[in-house]
Each structure stands twice: as C-alpha cells, then as structure tokens.
Amino acid sequence: MPTPKPAVHRRATATLIAGIALLATACSPALQAQLRPGDSVTSTQPSPTSSTERQVINAVNHFRAVHGLPALRVHPNLQAKARAWATWMAGGHCGRNAEGIPTICHSNLQSGITVSWSRLEENVGDASPAHAVTTVTAGFEHSPEHAANMLNTRVANIGVGIAYSGNVIYITEEFMAP
C-alpha cells in the first residue's frame, strides 16, 4: 500500500496542472465571475497581512528582483479584493469539480476596485494540501501568462488573498498600475 505522502504530492501536482489549465482559459469574459452587489471589498486601512499572504508577496517580489524589477507595494484596496476573491472561490462560487471541491475562476478585474488605476491584472490558483503555497507560487512563475502579470513593468501595487476549503488553499494575486 503506497504511503499517503506520494498521493498527496500527486494531488498537489494534478491540482496545480488543472489549475494552470483553468487559469489559461479563465481569462475569457464568459468565465469571469462577479462579486455580488453589496459585497464590500473596500478598505481604507490595510489589515494585518497574514504570514501566508506575506510569503506570497515575498515570492512575487523575489521573482521580480531576479528579473531586475522593483518590489511591489501592498495596496489596501487590492488586498481587500484579493481576500474577498480567494474566499469567494473557496466558498464554491466558481463551481465544484467532480469530487465536490471548489474550483477557481477569475473575477471581473474592475469589481471592488475603488481607486484610480490604469491597468489591473490577476492571478488565481489552488493547491492541495493546504500548506502547498510554494506549489502555487512556482506554478505562477512557470506559467507565461501569470509570470507576465508578476513581471509587468507598469504595475506598482499588489494585493494577496488566501482562503481555505478543506485541505485546499486558494490564492488570489491582484496587480495594479496607478
């Protein structure tokens, strides 16, 4: 009988591959979901960044530094939206797979953004087990579309949201150029 760890690793890999495949197609407007009216994502004061959110922000900024780009600054409006969207996905509002696990999808980029901007971008991903943060961040770095969002020279701000459903972590990265 195989040990649980390889099965978990295969699950994380399969989830990441499936997530990246969905991410590549989820950019079409037909697959974008909207926050519901009344959903509040605005924030005037940044709430404390969790250690997992900080880990993702540090990974993005390290990736940018390796490519000679400056670090992104956390923006409270983007942080609030990213948290709301990660929670939305973990709640199953993007749908569920055959195993009943919530799937990922992209938001309408403008939903919940209450500040002036010239460009918005988003990365979303999930992985299992729930502590596999580096699985998602590495997946973003190895995906041309997601890497392009992180390495865009026009963006200056980031917001990261983390949510969980069972043993699955959901990560949203929001990027903005002022």
XYZ file of N, CA and C in Angstrom:
534
model
N 0.848 -1.185 0.000
C 0.000 0.000 0.000
C 0.892 1.246 0.000
N 0.668 2.187 -0.948
C 1.518 3.382 -1.000
C 1.308 4.275 0.204
N 2.329 5.021 0.548
C 2.205 5.967 1.656
C 1.358 7.148 1.217
N 0.679 7.804 2.154
C -0.177 8.939 1.792
C 0.584 10.093 1.163
N 1.845 10.308 1.532
C 2.574 11.468 1.035
C 2.663 11.523 -0.493
N 3.062 10.418 -1.192
C 3.085 10.499 -2.654
C 1.715 10.799 -3.244
N 0.660 10.247 -2.654
C -0.683 10.530 -3.169
C -0.998 12.007 -3.012
N -0.611 12.558 -1.874
C -0.846 13.985 -1.648
C -0.046 14.791 -2.665
N 1.219 14.401 -2.905
C 2.044 15.115 -3.870
C 1.434 15.038 -5.262
N 0.949 13.831 -5.648
C 0.308 13.708 -6.959
C -0.926 14.588 -7.014
N -1.683 14.668 -5.924
C -2.885 15.501 -5.873
C -2.498 16.964 -6.054
N -1.434 17.381 -5.361
C -0.993 18.777 -5.488
C -0.565 19.059 -6.921
N 0.181 18.143 -7.503
C 0.636 18.338 -8.880
C -0.544 18.354 -9.836
N -1.465 17.405 -9.661
C -2.643 17.351 -10.531
C -3.491 18.602 -10.360
N -3.639 19.044 -9.113
C -4.421 20.255 -8.866
C -3.748 21.457 -9.506
N -2.431 21.561 -9.361
C -1.713 22.687 -9.941
C -1.822 22.671 -11.457
N -1.632 21.509 -12.057
C -1.739 21.415 -13.517
C -3.145 21.766 -13.966
N -4.142 21.224 -13.287
C -5.524 21.544 -13.643
C -5.804 23.017 -13.411
N -5.259 23.559 -12.322
C -5.459 24.975 -12.031
C -4.838 25.863 -13.078
N -3.625 25.524 -13.506
C -2.973 26.326 -14.543
C -3.738 26.217 -15.847
N -4.234 25.013 -16.168
C -5.028 24.851 -17.387
C -6.280 25.713 -17.306
N -6.928 25.730 -16.148
C -8.110 26.565 -15.996
C -7.725 28.031 -16.045
N -6.618 28.395 -15.414
C -6.191 29.785 -15.420
C -5.969 30.280 -16.836
N -5.424 29.436 -17.679
C -5.147 29.843 -19.053
C -6.428 30.123 -19.817
N -7.511 29.431 -19.457
C -8.764 29.625 -20.172
C -9.712 30.551 -19.429
N -9.476 30.763 -18.137
C -10.428 31.516 -17.329
C -10.382 33.010 -17.577
N -9.507 33.470 -18.433
C -9.411 34.894 -18.695
C -10.503 35.387 -19.631
N -11.212 34.485 -20.268
C -12.269 34.930 -21.172
C -13.412 35.524 -20.356
N -14.036 36.585 -20.843
C -15.103 37.233 -20.096
C -16.240 36.282 -19.743
N -16.498 35.280 -20.556
C -17.588 34.353 -20.274
C -17.330 33.566 -19.001
N -16.077 33.386 -18.610
C -15.757 32.615 -17.436
C -15.464 33.482 -16.219
N -15.509 34.779 -16.357
C -15.250 35.657 -15.226
C -16.492 35.750 -14.368
N -16.309 35.691 -13.075
C -17.416 35.820 -12.144
C -17.404 37.226 -11.564
N -18.530 37.625 -11.060
C -18.677 38.956 -10.471
C -18.883 38.832 -8.977
N -18.384 39.798 -8.233
C -18.792 39.908 -6.852
C -20.241 40.341 -6.858
N -20.995 39.873 -5.904
C -22.414 40.224 -5.847
C -22.600 41.647 -5.345
N -23.691 42.298 -5.760
C -23.975 43.631 -5.216
C -24.009 43.556 -3.697
N -23.422 44.534 -3.065
C -23.383 44.559 -1.614
C -22.133 43.912 -1.041
N -21.399 43.138 -1.849
C -20.146 42.568 -1.380
C -19.162 43.721 -1.225
N -18.661 43.907 -0.041
C -17.744 45.013 0.211
C -16.316 44.522 0.178
N -15.500 45.151 -0.629
C -14.085 44.801 -0.667
C -13.222 46.038 -0.469
N -13.830 47.152 -0.147
C -13.045 48.363 0.017
C -12.391 48.374 1.392
N -11.274 49.021 1.472
C -10.553 49.136 2.723
C -9.765 50.439 2.692
N -9.896 51.225 3.731
C -9.121 52.454 3.803
C -7.847 52.241 4.604
N -7.844 51.276 5.498
C -6.663 50.943 6.283
C -6.305 49.487 6.013
N -5.044 49.218 5.727
C -4.673 47.825 5.498
C -4.804 47.023 6.782
N -5.446 45.860 6.687
C -5.458 44.985 7.844
C -4.155 44.212 7.847
N -3.794 43.678 8.986
C -2.506 42.981 9.045
C -2.418 41.880 7.986
N -1.266 41.789 7.374
C -1.027 40.772 6.368
C -0.676 39.473 7.078
N -1.376 38.395 6.714
C -1.097 37.104 7.340
C 0.285 36.626 6.909
N 0.830 35.676 7.643
C 2.153 35.157 7.292
C 2.120 34.459 5.935
N 1.019 33.810 5.589
C 0.922 33.146 4.294
C 0.803 34.173 3.174
N 0.019 35.227 3.380
C -0.050 36.302 2.388
C 1.328 36.931 2.204
N 2.026 37.170 3.308
C 3.365 37.765 3.245
C 4.308 36.839 2.472
N 4.178 35.527 2.661
C 5.007 34.562 1.932
C 4.792 34.696 0.424
N 3.538 34.855 -0.005
C 3.236 35.004 -1.433
C 3.763 36.335 -1.956
N 3.549 37.410 -1.213
C 4.047 38.733 -1.617
C 5.568 38.694 -1.748
N 6.233 38.076 -0.764
C 7.699 37.968 -0.825
C 8.147 37.150 -2.035
N 7.398 36.090 -2.372
C 7.746 35.270 -3.543
C 7.624 36.088 -4.827
N 6.546 36.873 -4.938
C 6.368 37.719 -6.127
C 7.495 38.738 -6.212
N 7.794 39.397 -5.104
C 8.839 40.419 -5.123
C 10.225 39.822 -5.356
N 10.470 38.622 -4.870
C 11.737 37.945 -5.165
C 11.827 37.627 -6.659
N 10.742 37.131 -7.227
C 10.685 36.822 -8.661
C 10.963 38.080 -9.475
N 10.384 39.203 -9.064
C 10.621 40.471 -9.746
C 12.092 40.896 -9.599
N 12.642 40.753 -8.396
C 14.030 41.155 -8.158
C 15.006 40.348 -9.024
N 14.747 39.056 -9.162
C 15.592 38.201 -10.004
C 15.586 38.709 -11.445
N 14.492 39.348 -11.839
C 14.369 39.883 -13.202
C 14.660 41.383 -13.260
N 15.282 41.920 -12.198
C 15.715 43.307 -12.199
C 14.617 44.334 -12.004
N 13.489 43.916 -11.416
C 12.360 44.833 -11.226
C 12.193 45.194 -9.755
N 11.638 46.382 -9.485
C 11.426 46.784 -8.091
C 10.286 45.999 -7.441
N 10.311 45.989 -6.137
C 9.264 45.318 -5.363
C 7.933 46.050 -5.515
N 6.852 45.288 -5.431
C 5.508 45.865 -5.458
C 5.098 46.235 -4.037
N 4.293 47.289 -3.911
C 3.773 47.726 -2.622
C 2.377 47.164 -2.424
N 2.095 46.716 -1.208
C 0.763 46.222 -0.874
C -0.199 47.400 -0.844
N -1.305 47.269 -1.560
C -2.324 48.320 -1.613
C -3.568 47.804 -0.887
N -4.124 48.580 0.046
C -5.250 48.083 0.842
C -6.480 47.696 0.010
N -6.777 48.438 -1.052
C -7.945 48.097 -1.870
C -7.720 46.773 -2.601
N -6.501 46.566 -3.123
C -6.180 45.301 -3.791
C -6.156 44.148 -2.799
N -5.644 44.412 -1.610
C -5.593 43.381 -0.567
C -7.001 42.945 -0.189
N -7.896 43.909 -0.022
C -9.278 43.581 0.332
C -9.955 42.781 -0.785
N -9.744 43.191 -2.030
C -10.350 42.462 -3.138
C -9.781 41.051 -3.236
N -8.465 40.915 -3.115
C -7.836 39.598 -3.213
C -8.355 38.660 -2.125
N -8.501 39.171 -0.923
C -9.037 38.348 0.171
C -10.479 37.945 -0.101
N -11.270 38.899 -0.566
C -12.674 38.596 -0.872
C -12.765 37.557 -1.989
N -11.900 37.675 -3.016
C -11.986 36.746 -4.146
C -11.512 35.347 -3.760
N -10.447 35.252 -2.968
C -9.986 33.937 -2.518
C -11.088 33.253 -1.701
N -11.746 34.016 -0.852
C -12.849 33.481 -0.042
C -14.009 33.058 -0.929
N -14.299 33.844 -1.961
C -15.369 33.535 -2.925
C -15.103 32.189 -3.595
N -13.855 32.001 -4.065
C -13.505 30.740 -4.730
C -13.601 29.568 -3.756
N -13.040 29.734 -2.552
C -13.057 28.659 -1.557
C -14.481 28.303 -1.145
N -15.394 29.259 -1.256
C -16.800 29.014 -0.921
C -17.567 28.277 -2.004
N -16.915 27.959 -3.104
C -17.559 27.193 -4.160
C -18.339 28.015 -5.161
N -18.187 29.331 -5.150
C -18.964 30.195 -6.047
C -18.491 30.152 -7.498
N -17.335 29.537 -7.750
C -16.852 29.366 -9.128
C -17.252 27.999 -9.674
N -17.888 27.201 -8.854
C -18.279 25.851 -9.231
C -17.488 24.835 -8.419
N -17.782 23.575 -8.672
C -17.111 22.479 -7.964
C -16.728 21.408 -8.972
N -15.623 20.728 -8.693
C -15.202 19.645 -9.581
C -15.994 18.374 -9.254
N -15.674 17.279 -9.931
C -16.402 16.022 -9.746
C -16.298 15.490 -8.327
N -15.242 15.872 -7.603
C -15.069 15.446 -6.211
C -15.754 16.388 -5.229
N -16.412 17.432 -5.736
C -17.093 18.401 -4.883
C -16.189 19.491 -4.339
N -14.959 19.557 -4.823
C -14.003 20.558 -4.347
C -14.212 21.849 -5.134
N -14.274 22.995 -4.433
C -14.441 24.270 -5.143
C -13.344 24.498 -6.185
N -13.759 25.025 -7.336
C -12.815 25.322 -8.411
C -12.445 26.803 -8.378
N -11.503 27.171 -9.234
C -11.048 28.553 -9.297
C -11.589 29.220 -10.551
N -11.661 30.532 -10.515
C -12.047 31.329 -11.679
C -11.545 32.744 -11.450
N -11.506 33.515 -12.515
C -11.088 34.909 -12.402
C -12.280 35.793 -12.075
N -11.990 36.875 -11.390
C -13.003 37.881 -11.101
C -13.109 38.834 -12.284
N -14.117 39.672 -12.253
C -14.144 40.835 -13.123
C -13.122 41.781 -12.494
N -12.080 42.116 -13.214
C -10.969 42.852 -12.628
C -11.379 44.171 -11.982
N -12.379 44.825 -12.517
C -12.775 46.139 -12.004
C -13.668 46.050 -10.768
N -14.304 44.904 -10.546
C -15.200 44.754 -9.397
C -14.437 44.972 -8.093
N -14.955 45.862 -7.270
C -14.369 46.108 -5.963
C -13.206 47.077 -5.944
N -12.765 47.536 -7.090
C -11.649 48.490 -7.122
C -12.230 49.894 -7.076
N -11.880 50.624 -6.041
C -12.484 51.942 -5.812
C -11.484 53.081 -5.937
N -10.285 52.776 -6.411
C -9.247 53.795 -6.573
C -8.935 53.945 -8.058
N -8.274 55.044 -8.409
C -7.884 55.255 -9.799
C -6.814 54.247 -10.193
N -6.900 53.764 -11.418
C -5.940 52.784 -11.914
C -5.839 52.928 -13.424
N -4.731 52.436 -13.985
C -4.584 52.418 -15.437
C -4.497 50.991 -15.975
N -4.190 50.035 -15.095
C -4.101 48.633 -15.510
C -4.348 47.748 -14.296
N -5.126 46.692 -14.520
C -5.381 45.693 -13.487
C -5.076 44.311 -14.052
N -4.504 43.451 -13.226
C -4.216 42.074 -13.615
C -4.462 41.184 -12.405
N -4.642 39.882 -12.676
C -4.966 38.951 -11.597
C -4.402 37.568 -11.887
N -3.892 36.930 -10.840
C -3.531 35.521 -10.872
C -4.353 34.814 -9.807
N -4.920 33.665 -10.133
C -5.630 32.844 -9.160
C -5.127 31.411 -9.283
N -5.071 30.723 -8.158
C -4.627 29.342 -8.171
C -5.041 28.624 -6.901
N -4.927 27.310 -6.944
C -5.218 26.499 -5.767
C -4.274 25.319 -5.727
N -4.155 24.702 -4.559
C -3.312 23.517 -4.406
C -3.770 22.738 -3.187
N -3.475 21.481 -3.209
C -3.711 20.605 -2.072
C -2.439 19.798 -1.883
N -1.941 19.667 -0.681
C -2.540 20.041 0.586
C -2.514 21.552 0.810
N -3.266 21.979 1.800
C -3.470 23.406 2.040
C -2.199 24.159 2.396
N -1.141 23.483 2.765
C 0.113 24.188 3.086
C 1.035 24.302 1.865
N 0.558 23.926 0.685
C 1.387 23.904 -0.535
C 1.448 25.267 -1.226
N 1.736 26.295 -0.466
C 1.808 27.649 -1.014
C 2.849 27.734 -2.123
N 3.996 27.136 -1.912
C 5.055 27.219 -2.909
C 4.688 26.495 -4.202
N 3.796 25.522 -4.125
C 3.325 24.849 -5.335
C 2.611 25.850 -6.237
N 1.780 26.690 -5.646
C 1.042 27.683 -6.428
C 1.980 28.777 -6.924
N 2.842 29.290 -6.046
C 3.733 30.378 -6.479
C 4.691 29.906 -7.566
N 5.182 28.676 -7.458
C 6.057 28.137 -8.511
C 5.270 27.949 -9.807
N 4.026 27.523 -9.689
C 3.185 27.375 -10.874
C 2.988 28.701 -11.589
N 2.764 29.759 -10.825
C 2.627 31.095 -11.421
C 3.915 31.491 -12.146
N 5.052 31.240 -11.527
C 6.332 31.623 -12.130
C 6.613 30.860 -13.421
N 6.130 29.637 -13.528
C 6.394 28.801 -14.709
C 5.300 28.902 -15.767
N 4.291 29.684 -15.525
C 3.215 29.903 -16.498
C 3.478 31.242 -17.184
N 3.651 31.263 -18.501
C 3.957 32.532 -19.178
C 2.947 33.645 -18.886
N 1.658 33.325 -18.853
C 0.637 34.360 -18.620
C 0.721 34.924 -17.206
N 0.931 34.049 -16.221
C 0.989 34.507 -14.835
C 2.298 35.229 -14.544
N 3.384 34.713 -15.103
C 4.677 35.381 -14.936
C 4.629 36.783 -15.540
N 3.958 36.920 -16.681
C 3.846 38.240 -17.320
C 3.130 39.226 -16.405
N 2.107 38.775 -15.691
C 1.415 39.660 -14.745
C 2.361 40.101 -13.635
N 3.131 39.157 -13.096
C 4.043 39.477 -11.998
C 5.205 40.354 -12.449
N 5.616 40.217 -13.709
C 6.780 40.950 -14.211
C 6.418 42.194 -15.014
N 5.161 42.553 -15.044
C 4.749 43.734 -15.789
C 5.433 44.959 -15.179
N 6.137 45.695 -16.005
C 6.878 46.854 -15.511
C 5.971 48.026 -15.154
N 4.731 47.993 -15.599
C 3.803 49.087 -15.303
C 3.155 48.954 -13.929
N 3.003 47.736 -13.421
C 2.330 47.573 -12.137
C 3.250 47.973 -10.997
N 2.647 48.558 -9.977
C 3.403 49.020 -8.816
C 2.828 48.490 -7.510
N 1.601 47.950 -7.580
C 0.899 47.541 -6.364
C 0.428 46.098 -6.467
N 0.299 45.478 -5.297
C -0.165 44.094 -5.203
C -1.102 43.960 -4.020
N -1.992 43.007 -4.120
C -2.817 42.557 -3.011
C -2.909 41.050 -3.117
N -2.783 40.362 -1.993
C -2.831 38.902 -1.988
C -3.875 38.455 -0.981
N -4.684 37.497 -1.406
C -5.682 36.906 -0.523
C -5.514 35.404 -0.476
N -5.736 34.856 0.700
C -5.617 33.410 0.939
C -6.909 32.941 1.592
N -7.426 31.810 1.138
C -8.581 31.187 1.785
C -8.411 29.674 1.682
N -9.162 28.968 2.503
C -9.058 27.513 2.549
C -10.436 26.882 2.468
N -10.483 25.715 1.838
C -11.669 24.865 1.855
C -11.156 23.454 2.042
N -11.431 22.876 3.204
C -10.878 21.562 3.498
C -9.368 21.620 3.461
N -8.761 20.752 2.684
C -7.305 20.698 2.582
C -6.792 21.370 1.307
N -7.526 22.368 0.821
C -7.146 23.090 -0.395
C -6.931 24.556 -0.042
N -5.839 25.124 -0.546
C -5.563 26.552 -0.383
C -5.921 27.257 -1.688
N -6.550 28.418 -1.571
C -6.921 29.264 -2.714
C -6.145 30.561 -2.581
N -5.458 30.953 -3.667
C -4.628 32.151 -3.646
C -5.061 33.080 -4.762
N -5.239 34.342 -4.413
C -5.520 35.395 -5.406
C -4.441 36.451 -5.293
N -3.884 36.824 -6.436
C -2.926 37.932 -6.530
C -3.551 38.990 -7.422
N -3.710 40.198 -6.906
C -4.226 41.334 -7.679
C -3.068 42.298 -7.916
N -2.960 42.809 -9.146
C -1.907 43.741 -9.520
C -2.529 45.004 -10.096
N -1.907 46.157 -9.829
C -2.454 47.420 -10.322
C -1.343 48.388 -10.706
N -1.577 49.061 -11.822
C -0.753 50.197 -12.200
C -1.581 51.434 -11.892
N -0.988 52.417 -11.215
C -1.762 53.632 -10.860
C -2.146 54.434 -12.090
